[in-house]
Coordinates of C-alpha atoms in Angstrom, one line a residue:
M1 CA -27.3 16.9 1.7
A2 CA -28.1 18.1 5.0
V3 CA -28.0 15.6 7.9
R4 CA -28.7 15.6 11.3
W5 CA -25.9 15.0 13.7
L6 CA -27.1 13.5 16.7
C7 CA -25.2 12.7 20.3
S8 CA -24.0 9.0 21.0
D9 CA -26.1 6.8 22.6
S10 CA -25.3 3.0 23.4
S11 CA -28.3 2.1 25.4
A12 CA -29.8 -1.1 24.0
V13 CA -33.2 -2.0 23.1
P14 CA -34.8 -5.7 22.7
G15 CA -34.5 -7.7 19.6
S16 CA -37.5 -9.1 17.9
D17 CA -37.0 -12.6 19.8
G18 CA -37.6 -11.1 23.1
S19 CA -34.0 -11.0 24.1
G20 CA -32.0 -7.8 24.9
A21 CA -30.3 -7.6 21.6
S22 CA -28.8 -4.5 20.5
L23 CA -30.2 -2.3 17.8
F24 CA -26.7 -0.8 16.4
G25 CA -25.5 -0.2 19.9
K26 CA -23.3 2.6 19.3
P27 CA -23.0 5.0 16.2
F28 CA -20.9 4.4 13.4
D29 CA -17.5 4.7 14.1
G30 CA -15.5 4.8 11.1
G31 CA -15.1 1.2 10.3
K32 CA -13.3 0.0 13.7
R33 CA -16.4 -2.4 14.1
M34 CA -16.4 -3.7 10.8
D35 CA -16.2 -7.2 9.7
H36 CA -15.2 -7.1 5.7
G37 CA -16.7 -3.4 6.1
G38 CA -20.0 -4.2 7.6
P39 CA -21.2 -3.6 10.9
Q40 CA -20.9 -6.3 13.5
Q41 CA -24.2 -6.9 14.9
Q42 CA -23.8 -7.6 18.6
H43 CA -26.3 -9.7 20.2
H44 CA -26.3 -9.9 23.9
H45 CA -28.6 -10.2 27.0
Q46 CA -29.1 -7.4 29.2
P47 CA -31.3 -7.0 32.2
Q48 CA -34.5 -5.2 31.5
Q49 CA -34.2 -1.4 32.4
Q50 CA -36.2 -0.3 35.8
H51 CA -38.8 2.4 35.9
P52 CA -37.9 5.2 38.3
M53 CA -40.7 4.1 40.4
G54 CA -39.3 0.3 40.4
Q55 CA -42.0 -0.6 37.6
Q56 CA -40.1 -2.4 34.4
Q57 CA -40.2 -0.6 31.3
P58 CA -42.5 -1.9 28.7
Y59 CA -40.7 -3.8 25.7
Y60 CA -41.9 -3.4 22.3
P61 CA -40.3 -6.0 19.9
Q62 CA -43.4 -6.5 17.7
H63 CA -44.2 -3.1 17.4
P64 CA -44.5 -2.0 13.9
A65 CA -42.2 1.1 14.6
M66 CA -39.6 -1.4 16.0
M67 CA -40.0 -4.0 13.2
R68 CA -39.3 -1.0 10.9
L69 CA -36.2 0.1 12.5
Y70 CA -34.8 -3.5 12.3
E71 CA -35.4 -3.4 8.4
V72 CA -33.1 -0.1 8.4
Q73 CA -30.5 -1.9 10.5
R74 CA -30.3 -4.8 7.9
D75 CA -30.4 -2.6 5.2
A76 CA -27.6 -0.1 6.6
A77 CA -25.7 -3.3 7.4
A78 CA -25.6 -4.2 3.8
L79 CA -24.5 -0.8 2.6
G80 CA -21.8 -0.7 5.4
P81 CA -19.1 -2.9 3.5
Q82 CA -19.5 -0.7 0.4
V83 CA -19.1 2.3 2.3
C84 CA -16.1 1.2 4.2
T85 CA -14.3 0.2 1.1
F86 CA -15.3 3.0 -1.3
G87 CA -12.3 4.9 -2.5
G88 CA -13.7 7.3 -4.9
L89 CA -14.6 10.9 -4.9
Q90 CA -17.9 12.7 -4.6
N91 CA -18.6 12.8 -8.2
D92 CA -18.2 9.1 -8.8
R93 CA -21.5 7.3 -9.8
D94 CA -21.2 4.8 -6.9
Y95 CA -20.9 7.6 -4.4
K96 CA -23.8 9.2 -5.5
R97 CA -25.7 5.9 -5.1
L98 CA -24.7 5.0 -1.8
E99 CA -25.2 8.8 -0.5
R100 CA -28.7 8.6 -2.3
D101 CA -29.3 5.0 -0.4
L102 CA -28.2 6.1 2.7
T103 CA -30.3 9.3 2.9
Q104 CA -33.5 7.3 1.8
L105 CA -32.7 5.1 5.0
L106 CA -32.2 8.5 6.9
L107 CA -35.4 9.8 5.8
Q108 CA -37.4 6.5 6.6
V109 CA -35.9 6.5 10.2
D110 CA -37.3 10.0 10.5
Q111 CA -40.8 8.8 9.3
V112 CA -41.0 6.1 12.1
D113 CA -43.8 7.1 14.5
T114 CA -42.5 6.3 18.0
E115 CA -46.0 7.4 19.6
G116 CA -44.2 9.3 22.3
K117 CA -42.6 6.3 23.7
A118 CA -38.9 6.6 25.2
E119 CA -37.8 3.3 24.3
L120 CA -38.6 3.6 20.5
Q121 CA -37.4 7.0 20.6
G122 CA -34.0 6.1 21.7
A123 CA -33.9 3.1 19.2
R124 CA -34.8 5.6 16.3
K125 CA -32.3 8.2 17.6
R126 CA -29.6 5.0 17.6
A127 CA -30.6 4.1 14.1
A128 CA -30.4 7.7 12.8
Q129 CA -27.0 8.0 14.2
E130 CA -25.6 4.9 12.4
V131 CA -26.9 5.9 9.0
E132 CA -25.7 9.3 9.8
G133 CA -22.4 7.6 10.7
L134 CA -22.1 5.9 7.3
L135 CA -22.7 9.1 5.5
R136 CA -20.1 11.0 7.4
Y137 CA -17.6 8.1 6.8
L138 CA -18.5 8.2 3.1
E139 CA -18.2 11.8 3.0
E140 CA -14.9 12.0 4.7
N141 CA -13.0 9.6 2.9
A142 CA -14.4 11.1 -0.8
T143 CA -13.3 14.5 0.6
H144 CA -10.2 13.7 2.4
P145 CA -7.3 15.9 1.7
S146 CA -5.0 12.6 1.1
R147 CA -7.8 11.6 -1.3
L148 CA -7.8 14.9 -3.4
A149 CA -3.8 14.7 -3.3
M150 CA -4.0 11.3 -4.9
E151 CA -6.5 12.6 -7.5
E152 CA -4.4 15.7 -8.4
L153 CA -1.2 13.4 -8.8
S154 CA -3.3 10.8 -11.1
N155 CA -4.5 14.1 -13.1
E156 CA -1.0 15.1 -13.4
A157 CA 0.0 11.9 -14.8
R158 CA -2.9 11.7 -17.0
R159 CA -2.1 15.2 -18.6
L160 CA 1.6 13.8 -19.2
V161 CA 0.6 10.8 -20.8
D162 CA -1.9 12.5 -22.9
E163 CA 0.4 15.2 -24.2
R164 CA 3.4 12.8 -24.6
V165 CA 1.9 9.4 -25.8
V166 CA -1.9 9.6 -26.4
A167 CA -2.3 13.0 -28.3
P168 CA 0.4 12.4 -30.8
Q169 CA -0.5 9.0 -32.0
R170 CA -4.1 10.0 -32.6
A171 CA -3.1 12.8 -34.5
G172 CA -1.0 10.1 -36.9
G173 CA 2.2 11.4 -35.5
V174 CA 5.2 9.6 -33.4
A175 CA 4.7 9.3 -29.5
E176 CA 7.1 11.4 -27.5
I177 CA 8.5 8.5 -25.5
N178 CA 12.0 9.1 -24.1
D179 CA 13.9 8.6 -20.8
E180 CA 12.6 12.0 -19.5
L181 CA 9.1 10.8 -19.8
V182 CA 10.1 7.4 -17.7
D183 CA 11.6 9.7 -15.4
M184 CA 8.7 12.0 -14.6
L185 CA 6.4 8.9 -14.1
Q186 CA 8.6 7.7 -11.9
E187 CA 8.6 10.8 -9.8
L188 CA 4.7 10.7 -9.6
V189 CA 4.8 7.3 -8.7
L190 CA 7.3 8.1 -5.7
R191 CA 5.0 11.4 -4.9
L192 CA 1.9 8.9 -4.6
T193 CA 3.5 6.4 -2.2
Q194 CA 4.2 9.3 0.1
V195 CA 0.5 10.3 0.2
K196 CA -0.7 9.2 4.0
T197 CA -3.8 7.2 4.3
E198 CA -4.0 7.1 8.0
G199 CA -4.7 3.6 8.1
R200 CA -8.1 4.1 6.1
V201 CA -9.1 1.2 3.9
P202 CA -10.8 3.3 1.5
L203 CA -7.8 5.7 0.9
R204 CA -5.3 2.5 1.0
K205 CA -7.2 1.1 -1.9
A206 CA -7.5 4.4 -3.7
R207 CA -3.7 5.0 -3.6
Y208 CA -3.1 1.2 -4.3
R209 CA -5.5 1.5 -7.5
A210 CA -3.7 4.6 -8.9
L211 CA -0.2 3.2 -7.9
T212 CA -1.4 0.2 -9.6
R213 CA -2.6 1.8 -12.9
L214 CA 0.6 4.3 -12.9
C215 CA 2.9 1.4 -12.7
A216 CA 1.4 -0.6 -15.4
V217 CA 1.8 2.4 -17.6
Q218 CA 5.4 2.5 -16.8
D219 CA 5.9 -0.9 -17.8
V220 CA 4.1 -0.5 -21.3
I221 CA 6.0 2.8 -22.0
E222 CA 9.3 1.2 -21.0
G223 CA 8.7 -1.7 -23.1
R224 CA 7.6 0.5 -26.0
T225 CA 10.8 2.4 -25.9
E226 CA 13.0 -0.7 -26.0
Q227 CA 11.0 -1.8 -29.2
Q228 CA 11.4 1.6 -30.8
T229 CA 15.2 1.3 -30.5
L230 CA 14.9 -2.5 -31.8
S231 CA 16.4 -3.1 -35.1
L232 CA 14.2 -5.8 -37.0
P233 CA 16.3 -9.1 -36.6
L234 CA 15.5 -10.4 -39.9
S235 CA 14.9 -8.8 -43.4
E236 CA 11.5 -9.4 -45.2
E237 CA 13.3 -11.2 -47.9
T238 CA 14.9 -13.8 -45.7
H239 CA 11.1 -15.4 -45.2
E240 CA 7.6 -14.8 -46.0
A241 CA 6.6 -15.1 -42.6
V242 CA 8.7 -12.1 -41.8
H243 CA 6.6 -9.6 -43.6
H244 CA 3.6 -10.8 -41.6
I245 CA 5.4 -10.5 -38.4
N246 CA 6.4 -7.0 -39.3
Q247 CA 2.7 -5.9 -40.0
V248 CA 1.6 -7.3 -36.7
M249 CA 4.4 -5.4 -35.0
V250 CA 2.9 -2.1 -36.3
K251 CA -0.5 -3.0 -35.0
V252 CA 1.1 -4.0 -31.5
S253 CA 2.9 -0.6 -31.6
V254 CA -0.8 1.1 -31.9
A255 CA -2.5 -1.4 -29.4
R256 CA 0.0 -0.4 -27.0
G257 CA -0.8 3.3 -27.2
Q258 CA -4.5 2.4 -27.0
L259 CA -3.7 0.4 -23.8
V260 CA -2.2 3.5 -22.5
A261 CA -5.0 5.5 -22.9
L262 CA -7.4 3.1 -21.2
L263 CA -5.1 2.7 -18.3
M264 CA -5.0 6.2 -17.6
G265 CA -8.6 6.9 -18.1
L266 CA -8.0 8.6 -21.6
S267 CA -10.5 6.3 -23.5
G268 CA -13.9 4.7 -23.3
R269 CA -14.4 1.8 -21.0
D270 CA -16.5 0.0 -23.8
S271 CA -13.0 -0.3 -25.9
C272 CA -11.5 -2.5 -23.4
A273 CA -13.3 -5.6 -25.0
H274 CA -12.7 -4.3 -28.4
L275 CA -8.8 -4.1 -27.7
S276 CA -8.8 -7.5 -26.2
R277 CA -10.1 -9.0 -29.3
I278 CA -7.5 -7.1 -31.5
L279 CA -4.7 -8.5 -29.6
T280 CA -6.2 -12.0 -29.5
E281 CA -6.6 -11.9 -33.2
M282 CA -3.0 -10.9 -33.5
Q283 CA -1.9 -13.9 -31.6
V284 CA -4.0 -16.4 -33.6
E285 CA -2.3 -14.8 -36.6
L286 CA 1.1 -15.3 -35.3
D287 CA 0.3 -18.7 -34.5
A288 CA -0.9 -19.6 -38.1
L289 CA 2.2 -18.5 -39.6
D290 CA 4.4 -21.4 -41.0
V291 CA 8.0 -20.6 -40.1
S292 CA 9.3 -23.8 -41.6
G293 CA 11.6 -24.7 -38.6
N294 CA 13.5 -21.6 -39.0
T295 CA 14.8 -21.0 -35.4
A296 CA 15.5 -17.2 -36.1
I297 CA 12.1 -16.7 -37.6
R298 CA 10.6 -18.6 -34.7
N299 CA 12.5 -16.7 -32.1
Y300 CA 11.4 -13.6 -33.4
R301 CA 7.7 -14.5 -33.7
K302 CA 8.1 -15.6 -29.8
Q303 CA 9.4 -12.4 -29.2
V304 CA 6.1 -10.6 -30.7
V305 CA 3.9 -13.3 -29.1
E306 CA 5.5 -12.3 -25.5
E307 CA 4.9 -8.5 -26.2
I308 CA 1.3 -9.1 -27.0
N309 CA 0.9 -11.3 -24.0
G310 CA 2.2 -8.7 -21.8
L311 CA -0.3 -6.1 -23.1
L312 CA -3.0 -8.5 -22.5
K313 CA -1.9 -9.0 -18.8
H314 CA -2.1 -5.1 -18.4
L315 CA -5.3 -4.9 -20.0
D316 CA -7.0 -7.4 -17.5
L317 CA -6.5 -4.5 -14.9
E318 CA -8.9 -2.2 -17.1
V319 CA -11.2 -5.3 -17.9
E320 CA -11.6 -6.1 -14.2
G321 CA -12.6 -2.4 -13.2
D322 CA -12.9 -2.8 -9.5
D323 CA -9.3 -4.3 -8.3
T324 CA -10.6 -4.8 -4.8
R325 CA -9.6 -8.3 -5.3
R326 CA -6.3 -7.6 -6.4
Y327 CA -5.6 -5.4 -3.6
D328 CA -6.8 -8.0 -1.1
L329 CA -4.5 -10.4 -2.6
A330 CA -1.6 -8.2 -2.0
Q331 CA -2.6 -7.3 1.5
N332 CA -3.3 -10.8 2.6
N333 CA -0.3 -12.4 1.1
S334 CA 2.8 -10.3 0.5
I335 CA 2.2 -7.6 3.4
R336 CA 1.2 -10.6 5.8
E337 CA 4.3 -12.2 4.8
I338 CA 6.4 -9.1 5.5
E339 CA 4.7 -8.0 8.6
A340 CA 5.5 -11.9 9.9
V341 CA 9.0 -11.3 8.8
R342 CA 9.1 -7.9 10.9
A343 CA 7.4 -9.6 14.0
H344 CA 10.0 -12.4 13.9
V345 CA 13.2 -9.8 13.7
S346 CA 11.5 -7.8 16.5
H347 CA 11.9 -11.0 18.7
L348 CA 15.3 -11.9 17.5
R349 CA 16.4 -8.1 18.1
E350 CA 15.0 -8.1 21.8
G351 CA 16.9 -11.2 22.4
V352 CA 20.0 -10.0 20.9
L353 CA 19.8 -6.9 23.0
R354 CA 19.0 -8.6 26.2
H355 CA 22.0 -11.0 25.9
C356 CA 24.3 -8.3 25.2
M357 CA 23.1 -6.2 28.3
M358 CA 24.2 -9.3 30.3
G359 CA 27.4 -9.5 28.4
D360 CA 26.7 -12.8 26.7
M361 CA 27.4 -13.2 23.0
G362 CA 26.4 -16.7 22.8
F363 CA 23.0 -15.7 21.2
R364 CA 24.1 -15.2 17.5
P365 CA 21.0 -16.0 15.5
K366 CA 22.8 -14.8 12.3
A367 CA 21.6 -17.9 10.2
E368 CA 18.1 -17.5 11.0
L369 CA 18.3 -13.8 9.9
Q370 CA 20.1 -14.6 6.6
S371 CA 17.3 -16.9 6.1
L372 CA 14.7 -14.1 6.9
L373 CA 16.6 -12.1 4.0
T374 CA 16.2 -15.0 1.7
H375 CA 12.4 -15.0 2.5
L376 CA 11.9 -11.2 1.7
D377 CA 13.6 -11.6 -1.5
Q378 CA 10.9 -14.3 -2.5
V379 CA 8.2 -12.0 -1.5
D380 CA 5.8 -11.1 -4.4
T381 CA 5.6 -7.2 -4.6
A382 CA 3.5 -7.1 -7.4
K383 CA 5.2 -4.4 -8.7
N384 CA 3.5 -2.1 -6.3
P385 CA 6.0 0.7 -4.9
C386 CA 4.2 0.6 -1.4
I387 CA 4.7 -3.2 -0.9
R388 CA 8.3 -2.9 -2.4
E389 CA 8.9 -0.4 0.0
A390 CA 7.7 -2.3 3.0
R391 CA 10.0 -5.0 1.9
R392 CA 12.9 -2.8 1.5
R393 CA 12.0 -1.6 5.1
A394 CA 12.1 -5.1 6.2
V395 CA 15.4 -5.9 4.9
V396 CA 17.1 -2.7 6.3
E397 CA 15.8 -4.0 9.7
V398 CA 17.3 -7.5 9.3
Q399 CA 20.5 -6.1 7.9
A400 CA 20.7 -3.6 11.1
V401 CA 20.7 -6.7 13.4
I402 CA 23.3 -8.4 11.4
T403 CA 25.5 -5.7 11.3
F404 CA 25.2 -5.2 15.3
L405 CA 26.2 -8.6 15.8
D406 CA 29.2 -8.5 13.2
L407 CA 30.6 -5.6 14.9
R408 CA 30.1 -6.9 18.2
E409 CA 31.9 -10.2 17.4
A410 CA 34.8 -8.2 15.5
L411 CA 35.2 -6.3 19.1
A412 CA 35.2 -9.1 20.9
R413 CA 37.7 -10.7 18.8
R414 CA 40.1 -7.7 18.4
Q415 CA 43.7 -8.1 19.9
P416 CA 45.7 -5.1 19.2
G417 CA 49.3 -5.8 18.8
P418 CA 52.1 -3.3 20.4
N419 CA 52.9 -2.1 16.9
E420 CA 49.4 -1.0 15.9
H421 CA 49.2 2.4 14.2
P422 CA 47.5 5.1 16.6
S423 CA 45.1 6.1 14.0
H424 CA 44.1 2.9 13.4
R425 CA 43.3 2.4 17.1
A426 CA 41.5 5.7 17.2
V427 CA 39.2 4.5 14.4
W428 CA 38.5 1.3 16.6
L429 CA 37.9 3.2 19.9
V430 CA 35.1 5.0 17.6
L431 CA 33.8 1.7 16.4
G432 CA 33.2 0.7 19.8
S433 CA 31.0 4.0 20.8
L434 CA 29.2 3.2 17.5
S435 CA 28.4 -0.3 18.7
D436 CA 27.0 1.1 22.0
L437 CA 25.1 3.6 20.1
Q438 CA 23.8 1.1 17.7
A439 CA 22.4 -0.9 20.4
Q440 CA 20.4 2.0 21.7
V441 CA 19.0 2.9 18.2
L442 CA 17.9 -0.7 17.9
G443 CA 16.0 -0.6 21.0
F444 CA 14.7 2.9 20.5
D445 CA 10.8 3.0 19.9
G446 CA 10.1 6.8 19.9
K447 CA 9.6 9.8 17.6
R448 CA 11.7 12.5 16.2
A449 CA 10.3 15.1 18.8
D450 CA 11.8 12.6 21.5
K451 CA 14.7 14.0 23.5
S452 CA 16.0 10.7 23.0
Y453 CA 16.0 10.8 19.4
M454 CA 17.9 14.0 19.4
M455 CA 20.6 12.9 21.9
L456 CA 21.0 9.9 19.5
E457 CA 21.2 11.9 16.4
E458 CA 23.9 14.4 18.2
L459 CA 26.1 11.4 19.5
L460 CA 26.0 9.6 16.2
T461 CA 27.2 12.9 14.4
K462 CA 29.9 13.5 17.0
Q463 CA 31.4 10.1 16.2
L464 CA 31.4 11.0 12.5
L465 CA 33.1 14.3 13.3
A466 CA 35.7 12.2 15.4
L467 CA 36.3 9.9 12.6
D468 CA 36.9 13.0 10.4
A469 CA 39.5 14.2 12.7
V470 CA 41.4 10.9 12.6
D471 CA 44.5 11.5 10.3
P472 CA 45.4 8.2 8.8
Q473 CA 49.2 9.6 8.2
G474 CA 49.5 7.6 5.0
D475 CA 48.4 4.3 6.8
E476 CA 46.5 2.2 4.3
M477 CA 44.9 -0.1 6.9
T478 CA 43.6 3.0 8.7
K479 CA 42.3 4.4 5.7
M480 CA 40.0 1.5 5.0
A481 CA 38.8 1.1 8.6
R482 CA 37.8 4.8 8.9
K483 CA 36.3 4.5 5.5
Q484 CA 34.1 1.6 6.5
A485 CA 33.4 3.2 10.0
V486 CA 32.0 6.4 8.6
K487 CA 29.8 4.4 6.3
F488 CA 28.7 2.3 9.3
A489 CA 27.9 5.6 11.3
Q490 CA 25.9 6.8 8.2
N491 CA 24.0 3.7 8.2
I492 CA 23.0 3.7 11.7
L493 CA 21.8 7.2 11.3
N494 CA 19.8 6.2 8.5
Y495 CA 18.3 3.5 10.0
L496 CA 17.4 5.9 12.9
D497 CA 15.8 8.1 10.4
M498 CA 13.5 5.3 8.9
K499 CA 12.4 4.0 12.3
T500 CA 10.9 7.6 12.7
D501 CA 9.6 8.8 9.4
E502 CA 6.2 7.6 10.2
W503 CA 5.8 6.0 6.7
E504 CA 2.8 3.6 6.3
Y505 CA 1.4 1.3 3.8

């Protein structure tokens, strides 16, 4: 669909109320001026523009052309949130609808008759720029290399699940579910987490959606793997209810395969409600069973009921369809908590480094740091790898400050005796150097291409070589100290790498 690309023009035109309200103001800027995805309509007073001859230019707030442009503004503002949260592809139904609606708005703008008036022409130009910006943003996200990479990984997962799980079951056979399949799915999950989103909300949501579905499939398949190897706890002769439970178990196995097909887009959406009814009927059937107070049978039934509840929980993802609400909850809760902890850690880290530079070891917020670790353990990751990785990184940041404080305290308390082994003394000298380097790493805020990064990496590597050169000469304490020092140096290097790997949510 061909659209015009016009230059930016941020001049203002009057509003319908006669004030200098801005019509669009600036061309669409990729969602930066969005409030929940929609353009922010900025209203402010401006002095009237002066004619070159000193006369004021006429305003046309009630002119039919201006009123039509205001209508276009309202329609574009209504489409803005949808454009800025759309994470699909160009062949999706919603993409075609949005493209069609925006193109119609652009045609309406083109049809506005400005009667040769410069101010109306400027307003029409800005209106066209805003709509074109929305069209461009929609297309850029749908065709972004990262979005295409996500789709390719999703298709790879679909092919894998179809070949190993769905197709064999539809053919009346047994699904090929094993550790190899679980590992292959986990690899796809990790590759998805590494796809860059450049901070774009549509790309973030697309990645979150793909990860959530794939993780749900993982849970379902892993549950099925356990069930296949589970021997029935009771024989059918023990109680009549066992026979009914075993029959339900067969239905659960079939339903599990159907759920996997739904989650991976290998089945029609109209079967979601049907599968939900089947699972609910299984629950009702199990609840109606008389177990006659038999604890073993009651526990067996409970196990199957919990299995069905787990399938229903995963089915909710497909029934809801648009998981924007689920994404927003994760962003607004889990990510917000993690970011709050990271901000707190950053504040404490700056305080620790500042006091250490002054030679003051009185500032020891270890108890506060430990409480942050406890708080991070309680953050709900919703089984999303991105949130899980964000939490892990926050934990590493806290632990880095704690280990720095521990080593500083150990160095301050150290009182070597006259009989100390020379090799043991050499290890402690390296630890002293590592402590100084760790302080620099904690305060480092650059990139891998920076000279300071390469210098720190080289110095840390030299300390590792120095530790390798230490000969314990059979002294067990030196062996243990050297081993701990090597691990400490490697942790600092890993922390430095983590700070500079440009990972993103």
